[in-house]
Coordinates of C-alpha atoms in Angstrom, one line a residue:
M1328 CA 2.3 -113.8 125.5
T1329 CA 0.0 -115.2 123.1
D1330 CA -3.8 -115.4 124.3
R1331 CA -5.9 -118.2 122.9
N1332 CA -9.7 -118.3 123.2
P1333 CA -11.8 -121.5 123.7
A1334 CA -13.0 -121.7 120.2
S1335 CA -9.5 -121.7 118.7
A1336 CA -8.4 -124.5 121.4
H1337 CA -11.5 -126.5 119.8
R1338 CA -10.4 -126.1 116.3
S1339 CA -6.7 -127.3 117.2
H1340 CA -7.9 -130.2 119.1
R1341 CA -10.5 -131.3 116.3
H1342 CA -7.5 -130.6 114.0
H1343 CA -4.9 -133.1 116.1
W1344 CA -8.2 -135.9 116.0
R1345 CA -8.5 -136.0 112.3
R1346 CA -4.8 -136.1 111.8
D1347 CA -4.5 -139.3 114.2
V1348 CA -7.3 -141.0 112.4
V1349 CA -5.6 -140.4 109.0
E1350 CA -2.2 -141.8 110.2
L1351 CA -3.7 -144.8 111.7
A1352 CA -5.2 -145.7 108.5
A1353 CA -2.4 -145.0 106.7
M1354 CA -0.4 -147.5 109.0
F1355 CA -3.0 -150.2 108.2
C1356 CA -2.7 -149.7 104.5
A1357 CA 1.1 -149.9 104.7
V1358 CA 0.5 -153.1 106.8
A1359 CA -1.7 -154.5 104.3
V1360 CA 0.7 -153.6 101.2
A1361 CA 3.8 -155.0 102.9
D1362 CA 1.8 -158.1 103.4
A1363 CA 0.8 -158.4 99.5
I1364 CA 4.3 -157.8 98.6
A1365 CA 5.8 -160.3 101.0
N1366 CA 3.1 -163.0 99.8
L1367 CA 4.0 -162.0 96.0
V1368 CA 7.8 -162.4 96.8
V1369 CA 7.6 -165.6 98.6
H1370 CA 4.8 -167.4 96.5
G1371 CA 5.4 -165.6 93.0
P1372 CA 7.7 -166.4 90.1
R1373 CA 9.3 -163.0 90.2
G1374 CA 10.1 -162.1 93.5
P1375 CA 13.5 -160.4 93.1
V1376 CA 11.9 -158.2 90.3
L1377 CA 9.3 -157.1 92.6
L1378 CA 11.6 -156.2 95.3
V1379 CA 13.9 -154.0 92.9
A1380 CA 10.6 -152.4 91.5
S1381 CA 9.8 -151.6 95.3
A1382 CA 12.9 -150.0 96.2
V1383 CA 13.1 -147.9 93.2
V1384 CA 9.5 -146.7 94.0
L1385 CA 10.9 -146.0 97.4
L1386 CA 13.6 -144.1 96.0
V1387 CA 11.7 -141.7 93.8
T1388 CA 9.1 -141.2 96.6
A1389 CA 11.6 -140.0 98.9
A1390 CA 13.4 -137.6 96.2
F1391 CA 10.2 -136.3 95.5
H1392 CA 9.3 -135.5 99.2
T1393 CA 12.7 -133.8 99.7
W1394 CA 12.1 -131.4 96.8
W1395 CA 8.6 -130.5 97.8
A1396 CA 9.6 -129.9 101.4
R1397 CA 12.8 -127.8 100.4
R1398 CA 10.6 -125.8 98.1
H1399 CA 7.9 -124.9 100.6
S1400 CA 10.3 -124.2 103.4
H1401 CA 11.9 -121.3 101.4
A1402 CA 8.7 -119.7 100.2
P1403 CA 8.5 -115.9 101.4
P1404 CA 6.4 -115.2 104.0
P1405 CA 3.1 -113.8 103.1
R1406 CA 2.8 -109.8 102.6
S1407 CA 1.5 -108.2 105.5
T1408 CA -1.5 -105.9 105.1
A1409 CA -0.6 -103.7 107.9
P1410 CA 0.1 -100.1 106.7
T1411 CA 3.2 -99.7 109.0
D1412 CA 4.8 -102.7 107.8
P1413 CA 7.8 -101.9 105.1
E1414 CA 8.2 -103.4 101.5
P1415 CA 10.5 -106.1 101.9
L1416 CA 13.4 -105.7 99.5
P1417 CA 14.0 -108.4 97.0
S1418 CA 17.0 -110.7 97.6
T1419 CA 18.6 -109.7 94.5
S1420 CA 19.0 -105.9 95.3
S1421 CA 22.5 -104.7 95.3
G1422 CA 24.1 -102.1 97.4
A1423 CA 24.3 -99.5 94.4
T1424 CA 20.2 -100.0 94.4
A1425 CA 19.8 -99.4 98.1
A1426 CA 22.0 -96.5 97.6
A1427 CA 20.2 -94.9 95.0
T1428 CA 16.8 -95.7 96.8
A1429 CA 18.3 -93.5 99.7
T1430 CA 19.3 -90.8 97.5
A1431 CA 15.9 -90.7 95.9
T1432 CA 14.0 -90.8 99.3
A1433 CA 16.3 -88.0 100.6
S1434 CA 15.9 -85.7 97.7
S1435 CA 12.2 -86.2 97.9
T1436 CA 11.7 -85.2 101.5
A1437 CA 12.6 -82.2 103.6
L1438 CA 13.8 -81.9 107.6
W1439 CA 11.9 -79.8 109.8
R1440 CA 12.5 -78.7 113.4
M1441 CA 8.8 -78.2 115.1
R1442 CA 7.8 -77.3 118.7
T1443 CA 4.3 -77.0 119.9
T1444 CA 2.7 -76.8 123.1
V1445 CA 0.0 -79.5 124.0
R1446 CA -2.1 -80.2 127.1
D1447 CA -0.4 -82.5 129.7
E1448 CA -3.3 -85.5 129.6
P1449 CA -3.3 -88.7 128.0
G1450 CA -3.8 -89.0 124.2
S1451 CA -2.7 -85.4 123.6
L1452 CA 0.9 -86.8 121.9
A1453 CA -0.8 -89.6 120.2
S1454 CA -3.1 -86.9 118.5
L1455 CA -0.3 -85.2 117.3
C1456 CA 1.5 -88.5 115.9
T1457 CA -1.8 -89.3 114.2
A1458 CA -2.0 -85.7 112.6
L1459 CA 1.6 -86.2 111.3
A1460 CA 1.4 -89.7 109.9
R1461 CA -2.0 -88.4 108.0
N1462 CA 0.3 -85.9 106.3
G1463 CA 3.0 -88.3 105.5
V1464 CA 5.3 -87.1 108.1
D1465 CA 8.2 -89.3 109.9
I1466 CA 9.1 -88.8 113.3
L1467 CA 12.8 -89.0 113.7
T1468 CA 13.3 -87.5 117.3
L1469 CA 11.2 -86.2 120.0
Q1470 CA 11.9 -84.6 123.2
T1471 CA 9.4 -83.4 125.8
H1472 CA 9.8 -80.3 128.1
P1473 CA 7.5 -80.2 131.0
L1474 CA 6.1 -76.7 132.3
P1475 CA 5.6 -75.8 135.7
E1476 CA 1.9 -74.3 135.1
G1477 CA 0.9 -77.3 133.3
G1478 CA 1.3 -78.6 130.0
T1479 CA 4.3 -79.7 127.8
V1480 CA 6.6 -78.3 125.0
D1481 CA 6.9 -81.3 122.4
E1482 CA 10.0 -80.6 120.1
F1483 CA 10.5 -82.7 116.8
L1484 CA 12.8 -83.3 114.4
L1485 CA 10.6 -84.7 111.3
R1486 CA 11.0 -85.5 107.8
A1487 CA 8.2 -84.6 105.7
P1488 CA 7.2 -84.6 101.9
Q1489 CA 8.9 -82.2 99.9
E1490 CA 5.8 -80.5 98.5
L1491 CA 4.3 -80.2 102.1
P1492 CA 4.1 -76.5 103.0
A1493 CA 5.0 -75.7 106.6
A1494 CA 1.6 -73.7 106.9
D1495 CA -0.3 -77.1 106.0
L1496 CA 1.9 -78.8 108.6
A1497 CA 1.0 -76.0 111.0
R1498 CA -2.5 -76.3 110.6
A1499 CA -2.5 -79.9 111.3
I1500 CA -1.0 -79.6 114.6
S1501 CA -3.2 -77.0 115.1
R1502 CA -6.2 -79.2 114.5
A1503 CA -4.7 -82.1 116.8
G1504 CA -4.4 -79.6 119.9
G1505 CA -1.1 -78.2 119.5
H1506 CA -0.6 -74.4 119.8
S1507 CA 2.3 -71.9 119.8
T1508 CA 3.6 -73.9 117.1
W1509 CA 7.0 -72.9 115.8
I1510 CA 8.6 -74.4 112.7
E1511 CA 12.0 -73.9 110.7
R1512 CA 14.0 -76.0 108.1
A1513 CA 16.7 -78.4 109.7
D1514 CA 19.8 -79.9 108.3
A1515 CA 21.7 -83.0 108.9
H1516 CA 23.9 -81.9 111.9
D1517 CA 20.2 -81.9 113.7
L1518 CA 20.1 -85.8 113.3
V1519 CA 22.6 -85.9 116.0
D1520 CA 20.8 -86.9 119.3
T1521 CA 20.5 -84.6 122.1
P1522 CA 22.5 -86.2 124.6
T1523 CA 25.4 -86.6 122.0
R1524 CA 25.3 -83.1 121.0
V1525 CA 25.4 -81.8 124.6
L1526 CA 28.5 -84.1 125.2
G1527 CA 30.2 -82.6 122.4
L1528 CA 29.1 -79.0 123.6
A1529 CA 30.3 -79.9 127.0
T1530 CA 33.9 -81.3 125.5
R1531 CA 34.4 -77.9 123.7
T1532 CA 33.7 -75.7 126.7
A1533 CA 36.1 -77.9 128.8
L1534 CA 38.8 -77.2 126.4
D1535 CA 38.4 -73.6 125.8
A1536 CA 36.9 -71.0 127.9
A1537 CA 36.0 -68.9 125.0
E1538 CA 33.7 -71.6 123.6
L1539 CA 30.8 -71.0 126.4
P1540 CA 28.9 -68.5 124.3
L1541 CA 29.1 -70.6 121.0
A1542 CA 28.1 -73.8 123.2
L1543 CA 25.2 -71.9 124.5
R1544 CA 23.9 -70.7 121.3
Q1545 CA 24.2 -74.0 119.5
L1546 CA 22.3 -75.8 122.8
L1547 CA 19.7 -73.3 122.4
G1548 CA 19.4 -72.7 118.8
R1549 CA 18.9 -69.0 117.3
C1550 CA 19.3 -67.0 120.0
T1551 CA 21.3 -63.7 120.8
I1552 CA 23.8 -63.8 123.4
H1553 CA 25.6 -60.9 125.2
S1554 CA 28.5 -60.9 128.0
I1555 CA 28.2 -58.2 130.2
P1556 CA 31.4 -57.3 132.2
A1557 CA 31.2 -56.6 135.9
T1558 CA 32.7 -53.0 135.6
T1559 CA 32.7 -50.7 132.7
L1560 CA 35.5 -49.2 130.7
S1561 CA 35.6 -46.3 133.3
G1562 CA 35.7 -48.7 136.1
R1563 CA 32.4 -48.0 137.4
P1564 CA 29.9 -51.2 138.3
N1565 CA 27.7 -52.5 135.5
A1566 CA 24.1 -52.3 136.0
G1567 CA 23.2 -55.4 133.9
A1568 CA 25.9 -57.6 135.6
D1569 CA 24.2 -58.5 138.8
A1570 CA 22.7 -62.1 137.8
P1571 CA 22.3 -64.2 141.1
V1572 CA 24.1 -67.7 141.2
E1573 CA 21.4 -69.9 140.2
G1574 CA 20.4 -67.4 137.3
V1575 CA 16.9 -66.0 136.3
L1576 CA 14.6 -67.5 133.6
E1577 CA 12.1 -64.9 132.3
A1578 CA 10.0 -66.3 129.3
T1579 CA 12.4 -65.5 126.3
V1580 CA 15.2 -64.0 128.6
M1581 CA 17.7 -66.2 130.4
R1582 CA 20.2 -64.4 132.7
L1583 CA 23.6 -66.3 133.8
R1584 CA 26.3 -65.5 136.2
D1585 CA 29.5 -65.3 134.4
P1586 CA 32.1 -67.4 136.0
S1587 CA 34.6 -64.7 134.7
G1588 CA 32.7 -61.9 136.4
G1589 CA 29.3 -60.2 135.0
A1590 CA 26.5 -61.8 133.7
I1591 CA 25.5 -63.7 130.5
T1592 CA 22.2 -62.9 128.9
V1593 CA 20.6 -65.1 126.3
E1594 CA 17.7 -63.7 124.3
R1595 CA 15.3 -65.5 122.0
P1596 CA 12.3 -63.3 121.1
Y1597 CA 10.5 -65.8 118.8
L1598 CA 10.0 -68.6 121.3
P1599 CA 10.1 -68.9 125.4
F1600 CA 12.8 -71.1 126.8
T1601 CA 11.5 -74.2 128.8
P1602 CA 13.0 -74.8 132.5
T1603 CA 14.8 -77.9 130.7
E1604 CA 16.7 -75.6 128.5
F1605 CA 17.6 -73.3 131.4
A1606 CA 18.8 -76.2 133.3
R1607 CA 21.1 -77.5 130.6
A1608 CA 22.3 -73.8 129.9
R1609 CA 23.2 -73.4 133.8
A1610 CA 24.8 -76.8 133.9
L1611 CA 27.1 -75.7 131.0
V1612 CA 27.8 -72.3 132.8
E1613 CA 28.7 -74.6 136.1
L1614 CA 31.2 -76.5 134.0
D1615 CA 33.1 -73.5 132.9
A1616 CA 33.2 -72.4 136.4
R1617 CA 34.7 -75.5 138.0
L1618 CA 37.5 -75.8 135.2
G1619 CA 38.2 -72.0 135.5
P1620 CA 40.3 -69.8 132.9
R1621 CA 42.0 -72.1 130.2
V1622 CA 42.9 -71.4 126.6
P1623 CA 44.4 -74.2 124.4
R1624 CA 48.5 -73.8 124.5
S1625 CA 49.3 -75.1 120.9
Q1626 CA 51.3 -73.0 118.8
D1627 CA 52.8 -72.4 114.9
V1628 CA 56.2 -71.3 113.9
L1629 CA 56.1 -69.3 110.8
T1630 CA 59.1 -67.9 108.9
L1631 CA 59.1 -64.4 107.5
P1632 CA 60.6 -63.4 104.1
E1633 CA 63.8 -62.1 105.6
G1634 CA 64.3 -65.2 107.6
N1635 CA 62.8 -64.1 111.0
E1636 CA 60.8 -66.6 113.1
I1637 CA 57.2 -65.9 114.8
T1638 CA 55.1 -67.9 116.9
V1639 CA 51.5 -67.6 116.6
R1640 CA 49.1 -68.9 119.5
R1641 CA 46.2 -68.2 121.5
A1642 CA 46.5 -65.1 124.1
D1643 CA 44.7 -64.5 127.4
G1644 CA 44.9 -62.4 130.3
S1645 CA 48.2 -63.6 131.2
D1646 CA 49.5 -61.8 128.1
R1647 CA 48.4 -58.5 129.2
P1648 CA 51.6 -57.0 130.3
A1649 CA 53.1 -58.0 127.1
A1650 CA 50.6 -56.5 125.3
R1651 CA 50.8 -53.2 127.0
A1652 CA 54.3 -53.0 126.6
M1653 CA 53.7 -53.4 122.7
H1654 CA 51.0 -50.8 123.0
D1655 CA 53.9 -48.2 124.5
R1656 CA 56.1 -49.3 121.7
C1657 CA 53.6 -48.5 118.7
S1658 CA 53.1 -45.0 117.4
E1659 CA 50.1 -42.6 117.7
R1660 CA 49.2 -43.3 114.1
T1661 CA 49.0 -46.9 114.6
L1662 CA 46.9 -46.6 117.8
S1663 CA 44.7 -44.2 116.3
L1664 CA 44.3 -46.5 113.3
R1665 CA 43.4 -49.3 115.7
Y1666 CA 41.3 -47.7 118.3
H1667 CA 39.9 -44.5 116.3
G1668 CA 41.5 -42.0 118.6
P1669 CA 44.3 -41.7 121.4
V1670 CA 44.4 -44.4 124.0
H1671 CA 44.9 -42.7 127.6
D1672 CA 44.7 -46.1 129.3
A1673 CA 45.4 -49.1 127.2
D1674 CA 44.7 -51.6 130.4
R1675 CA 40.9 -51.1 130.4
Y1676 CA 41.0 -52.3 126.6
L1677 CA 43.3 -55.1 127.1
G1678 CA 41.4 -56.6 129.8
H1679 CA 38.1 -56.8 127.6
L1680 CA 40.1 -57.9 124.5
L1681 CA 42.1 -60.7 126.1
S1682 CA 39.3 -61.9 127.9
P1683 CA 38.0 -65.4 126.4
R1684 CA 34.4 -64.7 127.2
F1685 CA 34.4 -61.8 124.6
G1686 CA 36.1 -63.8 121.8
R1687 CA 39.5 -65.2 120.8
T1688 CA 42.9 -63.6 120.6
L1689 CA 45.8 -64.5 118.5
A1690 CA 49.3 -63.5 119.5
A1691 CA 52.4 -63.2 117.3
T1692 CA 55.9 -63.4 119.5
T1693 CA 59.4 -63.4 118.1
A1694 CA 61.9 -66.2 119.1
S1695 CA 62.8 -64.0 122.0
G1696 CA 59.4 -63.9 123.4
K1697 CA 58.2 -60.4 122.8
L1698 CA 54.8 -60.1 121.4
V1699 CA 54.7 -57.7 118.4
A1700 CA 51.1 -58.3 117.0
L1701 CA 47.6 -59.1 118.2
G1702 CA 44.5 -60.2 116.3
H1703 CA 41.1 -60.2 117.8
L1704 CA 37.8 -62.2 117.0
L1705 CA 35.1 -60.2 119.0
W1706 CA 31.6 -61.9 119.6
D1707 CA 29.3 -58.8 119.1
G1708 CA 26.0 -60.4 119.8
D1709 CA 24.7 -61.9 116.5
E1710 CA 27.8 -60.4 114.8
T1711 CA 31.4 -61.2 115.0
E1712 CA 34.3 -58.6 114.4
V1713 CA 37.9 -59.0 113.6
A1714 CA 40.6 -56.5 114.5
L1715 CA 44.4 -56.3 114.1
L1716 CA 47.3 -54.4 116.0
I1717 CA 50.8 -54.7 114.4
E1718 CA 53.9 -53.2 116.0
D1719 CA 55.2 -50.4 113.7
D1720 CA 58.7 -52.4 113.5
W1721 CA 56.9 -55.6 112.3
Q1722 CA 54.4 -54.0 109.8
R1723 CA 54.7 -54.9 106.0
R1724 CA 55.9 -58.4 106.7
G1725 CA 52.7 -60.5 106.3
I1726 CA 52.0 -60.6 110.1
G1727 CA 48.7 -59.2 109.7
S1728 CA 47.5 -61.3 106.7
E1729 CA 48.5 -64.4 108.3
L1730 CA 46.6 -63.5 111.6
L1731 CA 43.6 -62.3 109.5
R1732 CA 43.5 -65.5 107.6
R1733 CA 43.5 -67.7 111.1
L1734 CA 40.8 -65.4 112.7
I1735 CA 38.8 -66.0 109.7
A1736 CA 39.3 -69.7 109.8
M1737 CA 38.3 -69.4 113.5
A1738 CA 35.1 -67.8 112.6
V1739 CA 34.2 -70.4 110.3
E1740 CA 34.8 -73.1 112.8
A1741 CA 32.6 -71.4 115.5
G1742 CA 29.6 -71.2 112.7
C1743 CA 29.7 -67.6 112.1
D1744 CA 27.9 -66.5 108.6
S1745 CA 30.0 -63.6 108.5
V1746 CA 32.9 -61.2 109.9
Y1747 CA 33.4 -57.6 109.8
A1748 CA 36.1 -55.1 110.1
V1749 CA 36.0 -51.4 111.2
T1750 CA 38.7 -49.3 109.8
Q1751 CA 39.4 -45.8 108.3
A1752 CA 38.8 -45.4 104.7
S1753 CA 42.6 -44.6 104.1
N1754 CA 43.7 -47.7 105.7
T1755 CA 44.4 -49.3 102.2
G1756 CA 46.5 -52.0 103.9
M1757 CA 43.5 -53.5 105.9
V1758 CA 41.1 -52.9 102.8
A1759 CA 44.2 -55.2 100.6
A1760 CA 44.1 -57.7 103.6
M1761 CA 40.3 -58.4 103.7
R1762 CA 40.5 -58.7 99.9
G1763 CA 43.2 -61.2 100.0
L1764 CA 40.9 -63.6 101.8
G1765 CA 38.9 -64.3 98.2
L1766 CA 35.5 -63.9 100.2
P1767 CA 32.4 -61.8 99.0
L1768 CA 33.0 -58.4 100.6
D1769 CA 30.5 -55.7 101.3
Y1770 CA 31.7 -52.0 102.1
Q1771 CA 29.9 -49.5 104.2
I1772 CA 31.3 -45.9 104.4
E1773 CA 30.0 -43.4 106.8
E1774 CA 31.9 -39.9 107.7
G1775 CA 35.4 -41.5 107.1
T1776 CA 34.6 -44.7 108.8
L1777 CA 34.7 -47.9 106.6
V1778 CA 32.9 -51.2 107.7
I1779 CA 34.2 -54.3 105.4
T1780 CA 32.1 -57.5 105.9
A1781 CA 33.2 -60.8 104.4
R1782 CA 30.4 -63.8 104.1
L1783 CA 31.5 -66.9 105.1
D1784 CA 28.7 -69.3 103.9
A1785 CA 31.0 -70.4 101.0
T1786 CA 34.0 -71.0 103.1
P1787 CA 34.9 -74.8 103.9
V1788 CA 35.3 -75.8 107.5
S1789 CA 39.1 -77.0 108.2
S1790 CA 38.9 -80.1 110.7
R1791 CA 41.7 -78.4 112.8
L1792 CA 42.4 -74.7 112.9
P1793 CA 46.1 -73.7 111.6
Y1794 CA 47.0 -72.8 115.1
E1795 CA 46.4 -76.1 116.5
L1796 CA 48.6 -77.9 114.2
P1797 CA 52.1 -78.9 115.0
C1798 CA 54.6 -77.4 112.8
E1799 CA 57.6 -79.5 112.0
H1800 CA 59.0 -77.0 109.4
P1801 CA 58.8 -73.2 109.6
R1802 CA 56.5 -71.6 106.8
E1803 CA 57.2 -68.4 104.9
L1804 CA 55.1 -65.5 104.9
P1805 CA 54.5 -63.0 102.0
N1806 CA 54.8 -59.5 102.2
E1807 CA 51.9 -57.1 103.0
L1808 CA 50.7 -53.6 102.8
P1809 CA 51.4 -51.4 105.8
H1810 CA 48.8 -50.6 108.9
E1811 CA 46.9 -53.6 108.9
Q1812 CA 44.7 -52.7 111.7
A1813 CA 41.1 -52.4 112.6
A1814 CA 39.0 -50.8 115.3
P1815 CA 37.0 -52.9 117.8
R1816 CA 34.2 -50.6 117.5
R1817 CA 30.3 -51.4 116.4
R1818 CA 29.8 -50.8 113.0
P1819 CA 28.3 -47.2 112.5

C-alpha cells in the first residue's frame, strides 16, 4: 500500500488542471483549423487538392506518433541507485556468458559454515548481518537455535570473498556482538537445506539399521560416535550403557539409548550441542527403534574361476548359527590369523560383529546356502576397520579380494576418509589384497602386528554399491593369495 502526503496530492491536482486547459485550447484550435479548411474547400478554386494534402499530413502525423510511442514504451527503466539492486543483464547476453559469469563468481568466493552465540534481544541478528554485508559476505542459509539459559546460537552458511581470512570474519562478528564463534570451510553438499538433509538421513536410516551412527555424524557435523553394548564380551553389564530413554545432553556430550541395547555416545569437544540438535538426534533414534532390526536383502551371484557360484549379500544377527558353523570348520591357523589368538567362544564375538549398530557385514554363501566367508566393515569411533574370514577350503579363489573391494565401496559410500586392517606381518595374502585395491597405503608394524591403512580421499563414490545391483549374468572372480583374514582389533 502506497502512502501519499498532501503536498504530492496538491501537485497531482495542479498537474491535472493544466492538462485540462491545454486540451481545451487544442480543441478550439482544431475547430478553427477545421472551419478554415472547410471554407477553403467550399469557396476556394482548389478544394480537392487541399483535401488530399490534409490527408497526407494526417497520415504522416499518425506514423510519427506511432514510432515515437513505440520507442519510448520499450526504453529500459532507469537504473536504481540502491546498493542492494543487482545490475540488469543485457538482453543480448547468451547462456554461455551467464555460465562463464557463474564460474568466475564461484572461483572468486569461498563457502564457510559459521556458528556464533548472540543475546536474545531485538537487533542482535541485524548487527551480525550488517557486519557480514560490510565485508562483502552473502548469507545463503540461516538457522537459529534457542538456548534455555537465554540467547541464541545462529548457524550461517556464507559465501565470502576468497581473499577474506577466517580470522577477519571472526573479528567482525565479535565486534557485532557475537561470541563463542566457530568457523570452518564448507562445500557444495552444505548447500542442501536442513529439512531436505534431515529427510534424506531419515530415509537412509529407515532402509538400513547400520546407517544410524552415520546419519548422526552427518546430522551433527564433525563428532565422535561410540556404540556401547549392554554387556561386555564376558557377559557382565557394561558401565556406560545405562542411558535413559529420553537421553542426556551435557554440553559437548550427548548420550542416547540404543534401540538394539546399550547406549550411543556422541562427543563434539569443540562446540556444545544445542537443544535443537539434541531433539533431532533423538528423533532419528526413535525412528530406528520403531522400525526394528532391518538390513537390505539384495544380493549378487558371482562365478568362481572353477565354475562354482557364490552369493554375496548383507548379513545380520540371523546369520549367527551359520557363522558359528563356519567357525567350527575353520582351522586354528585361520582363526589365529583372524583373531590373533585362539577363539574359545565365537558366539560372543559374532554377536558384536553381526550387529548392524557396529558396522556392516557381507556374507558369501554357496549355491546350497552354506556360509563360507565373512567380511566386516566396523565403525571404530572416528576410524573404520575392515576384517575378513575365509573358510580354509574356499581360500585362494578370489572371494576375499571381492569382499574387500565391496567393503571399500561401502566405506566410500559412508563418507569414510580411510580404512585400516590389522593382521600379522607374515600374512602376505592380506597385504596383496590391500595392494590390489590400487589405493594409497600406509604401513605400521609393531611386535609382529601389521596395520595397513588405505586412504579413500581419491576414490570415486558409485551411485549404487555392487551388492545392491541385480545380477543378470554371473561374474567371474580372479584367483587370490591364501589367508586373506584381518583381526578386529584396534590398531596398536
